[in-house]
Amino acid sequence: MTITEEKNEAISNLALLISGRLDTTTAPELEAKLKDCTKGIRALFLDMKDVEYISSAGLRVVLLAHKLMVGTGGTMTVRNPSEFCRQVFEATGMDSVLNIV
C-alpha cells in the first residue's frame, strides 16, 4: 500500500491518496498515519481510486477516520472509490454512513 499526503494548512484540509491493498497487513500503517496527521484538520479526503482490495480491517480504519473527524467537528470524504471498494461499501452498508463522492 502507498499513502501520498497532500496537506493544505491554510484551509486545514488533508488529502490522502491510497493505492494498493488495504488489508490486515497494511491497515495499521494507514491507522497510524491518520492518528498522526489529522490533528487540527477540518476536512479529510481519502482518495481510493487506486485501492484494488479492501478487507474488514481496511473498512475499520476508514470508519475510524470518519469517527476521528466527526469527533472533532470535521468532515471526512471518500473520493473516487475503486469499483471493488464501492461494492464493498454498498454490501456492508458503509455507503450510508460515509460521504462518498
PDB file of C-alpha atoms in Angstrom:
ATOM      1  CA  MET A   1       0.000   0.000   0.000  1.00  0.00           C
ATOM      2  CA  THR A   2       1.159   3.511  -0.774  1.00  0.00           C
ATOM      3  CA  ILE A   3      -0.104   6.637   1.011  1.00  0.00           C
ATOM      4  CA  THR A   4       0.527  10.044  -0.543  1.00  0.00           C
ATOM      5  CA  GLU A   5      -0.253  13.083   1.591  1.00  0.00           C
ATOM      6  CA  GLU A   6      -1.356  16.486   0.271  1.00  0.00           C
ATOM      7  CA  LYS A   7      -1.866  18.957   3.099  1.00  0.00           C
ATOM      8  CA  ASN A   8      -3.260  22.473   2.715  1.00  0.00           C
ATOM      9  CA  GLU A   9      -2.710  24.045   6.107  1.00  0.00           C
ATOM     10  CA  ALA A  10      -4.157  27.385   5.022  1.00  0.00           C
ATOM     11  CA  ILE A  11      -7.628  25.849   4.837  1.00  0.00           C
ATOM     12  CA  SER A  12      -6.985  22.893   7.162  1.00  0.00           C
ATOM     13  CA  ASN A  13      -7.538  20.194   4.526  1.00  0.00           C
ATOM     14  CA  LEU A  14      -5.709  16.906   4.143  1.00  0.00           C
ATOM     15  CA  ALA A  15      -5.971  14.556   1.177  1.00  0.00           C
ATOM     16  CA  LEU A  16      -4.549  11.043   1.338  1.00  0.00           C
ATOM     17  CA  LEU A  17      -4.190   9.145  -1.917  1.00  0.00           C
ATOM     18  CA  ILE A  18      -4.225   5.449  -1.093  1.00  0.00           C
ATOM     19  CA  SER A  19      -3.211   2.759  -3.556  1.00  0.00           C
ATOM     20  CA  GLY A  20      -2.735  -0.986  -3.452  1.00  0.00           C
ATOM     21  CA  ARG A  21      -4.333  -3.294  -0.896  1.00  0.00           C
ATOM     22  CA  LEU A  22      -5.920  -2.082   2.329  1.00  0.00           C
ATOM     23  CA  ASP A  23      -5.984  -5.215   4.465  1.00  0.00           C
ATOM     24  CA  THR A  24      -4.763  -6.634   7.769  1.00  0.00           C
ATOM     25  CA  THR A  25      -1.111  -6.103   6.882  1.00  0.00           C
ATOM     26  CA  THR A  26      -1.464  -2.511   5.621  1.00  0.00           C
ATOM     27  CA  ALA A  27      -4.361  -1.120   7.688  1.00  0.00           C
ATOM     28  CA  PRO A  28      -2.156  -0.412  10.744  1.00  0.00           C
ATOM     29  CA  GLU A  29       0.049   1.843   8.597  1.00  0.00           C
ATOM     30  CA  LEU A  30      -2.960   3.902   7.487  1.00  0.00           C
ATOM     31  CA  GLU A  31      -4.326   3.996  11.030  1.00  0.00           C
ATOM     32  CA  ALA A  32      -1.032   5.341  12.384  1.00  0.00           C
ATOM     33  CA  LYS A  33      -0.883   7.925   9.594  1.00  0.00           C
ATOM     34  CA  LEU A  34      -4.437   9.075  10.305  1.00  0.00           C
ATOM     35  CA  LYS A  35      -3.859   9.418  14.044  1.00  0.00           C
ATOM     36  CA  ASP A  36      -0.676  11.366  13.399  1.00  0.00           C
ATOM     37  CA  CYS A  37      -1.772  13.768  10.674  1.00  0.00           C
ATOM     38  CA  THR A  38      -5.424  14.594  11.401  1.00  0.00           C
ATOM     39  CA  LYS A  39      -4.791  16.857  14.388  1.00  0.00           C
ATOM     40  CA  GLY A  40      -6.062  20.344  13.541  1.00  0.00           C
ATOM     41  CA  ILE A  41      -7.555  19.219  10.231  1.00  0.00           C
ATOM     42  CA  ARG A  42     -11.116  20.299   9.410  1.00  0.00           C
ATOM     43  CA  ALA A  43     -11.591  18.215   6.253  1.00  0.00           C
ATOM     44  CA  LEU A  44     -10.064  14.852   5.371  1.00  0.00           C
ATOM     45  CA  PHE A  45     -10.287  13.349   1.898  1.00  0.00           C
ATOM     46  CA  LEU A  46      -9.404   9.712   1.240  1.00  0.00           C
ATOM     47  CA  ASP A  47      -8.859   9.175  -2.475  1.00  0.00           C
ATOM     48  CA  MET A  48      -9.346   5.453  -3.019  1.00  0.00           C
ATOM     49  CA  LYS A  49      -9.356   5.214  -6.818  1.00  0.00           C
ATOM     50  CA  ASP A  50      -6.249   3.006  -6.827  1.00  0.00           C
ATOM     51  CA  VAL A  51      -7.247   0.688  -3.961  1.00  0.00           C
ATOM     52  CA  GLU A  52      -7.550  -2.718  -5.583  1.00  0.00           C
ATOM     53  CA  TYR A  53      -8.711  -4.574  -2.448  1.00  0.00           C
ATOM     54  CA  ILE A  54     -10.156  -3.638   0.942  1.00  0.00           C
ATOM     55  CA  SER A  55     -10.738  -6.100   3.787  1.00  0.00           C
ATOM     56  CA  SER A  56     -12.691  -5.748   7.016  1.00  0.00           C
ATOM     57  CA  ALA A  57      -9.517  -4.376   8.639  1.00  0.00           C
ATOM     58  CA  GLY A  58      -9.384  -1.687   5.967  1.00  0.00           C
ATOM     59  CA  LEU A  59     -13.069  -0.879   6.474  1.00  0.00           C
ATOM     60  CA  ARG A  60     -12.418  -0.496  10.195  1.00  0.00           C
ATOM     61  CA  VAL A  61      -9.684   2.072   9.541  1.00  0.00           C
ATOM     62  CA  VAL A  62     -11.858   4.032   7.086  1.00  0.00           C
ATOM     63  CA  LEU A  63     -14.621   4.099   9.696  1.00  0.00           C
ATOM     64  CA  LEU A  64     -12.072   5.160  12.341  1.00  0.00           C
ATOM     65  CA  ALA A  65     -11.053   8.081  10.103  1.00  0.00           C
ATOM     66  CA  HIS A  66     -14.704   9.080   9.853  1.00  0.00           C
ATOM     67  CA  LYS A  67     -15.119   8.909  13.633  1.00  0.00           C
ATOM     68  CA  LEU A  68     -11.901  10.869  14.269  1.00  0.00           C
ATOM     69  CA  MET A  69     -13.062  13.688  12.026  1.00  0.00           C
ATOM     70  CA  VAL A  70     -16.673  13.791  13.237  1.00  0.00           C
ATOM     71  CA  GLY A  71     -15.445  13.714  16.840  1.00  0.00           C
ATOM     72  CA  THR A  72     -13.514  16.943  16.284  1.00  0.00           C
ATOM     73  CA  GLY A  73     -16.253  18.673  14.297  1.00  0.00           C
ATOM     74  CA  GLY A  74     -14.591  17.973  10.954  1.00  0.00           C
ATOM     75  CA  THR A  75     -15.625  16.025   7.882  1.00  0.00           C
ATOM     76  CA  MET A  76     -14.272  13.005   6.039  1.00  0.00           C
ATOM     77  CA  THR A  77     -14.993  12.249   2.393  1.00  0.00           C
ATOM     78  CA  VAL A  78     -14.090   9.155   0.390  1.00  0.00           C
ATOM     79  CA  ARG A  79     -13.233  10.255  -3.134  1.00  0.00           C
ATOM     80  CA  ASN A  80     -13.280   8.118  -6.272  1.00  0.00           C
ATOM     81  CA  PRO A  81     -13.519   4.677  -4.667  1.00  0.00           C
ATOM     82  CA  SER A  82     -12.464   1.879  -6.991  1.00  0.00           C
ATOM     83  CA  GLU A  83     -15.249  -0.359  -8.243  1.00  0.00           C
ATOM     84  CA  PHE A  84     -14.202  -3.035  -5.740  1.00  0.00           C
ATOM     85  CA  CYS A  85     -14.277  -0.564  -2.825  1.00  0.00           C
ATOM     86  CA  ARG A  86     -17.649   0.808  -3.931  1.00  0.00           C
ATOM     87  CA  GLN A  87     -19.093  -2.714  -3.996  1.00  0.00           C
ATOM     88  CA  VAL A  88     -17.713  -3.441  -0.505  1.00  0.00           C
ATOM     89  CA  PHE A  89     -19.085  -0.145   0.866  1.00  0.00           C
ATOM     90  CA  GLU A  90     -22.511  -0.949  -0.587  1.00  0.00           C
ATOM     91  CA  ALA A  91     -22.506  -4.589   0.583  1.00  0.00           C
ATOM     92  CA  THR A  92     -21.618  -3.587   4.147  1.00  0.00           C
ATOM     93  CA  GLY A  93     -23.911  -0.552   4.349  1.00  0.00           C
ATOM     94  CA  MET A  94     -20.946   1.780   4.799  1.00  0.00           C
ATOM     95  CA  ASP A  95     -22.169   3.828   1.843  1.00  0.00           C
ATOM     96  CA  SER A  96     -24.992   5.103   4.069  1.00  0.00           C
ATOM     97  CA  VAL A  97     -22.552   6.126   6.837  1.00  0.00           C
ATOM     98  CA  LEU A  98     -19.723   7.634   4.801  1.00  0.00           C
ATOM     99  CA  ASN A  99     -19.723  10.624   2.498  1.00  0.00           C
ATOM    100  CA  ILE A 100     -18.661   9.068  -0.821  1.00  0.00           C
ATOM    101  CA  VAL A 101     -18.159  11.123  -3.981  1.00  0.00           C
TER     102      VAL A 101
END
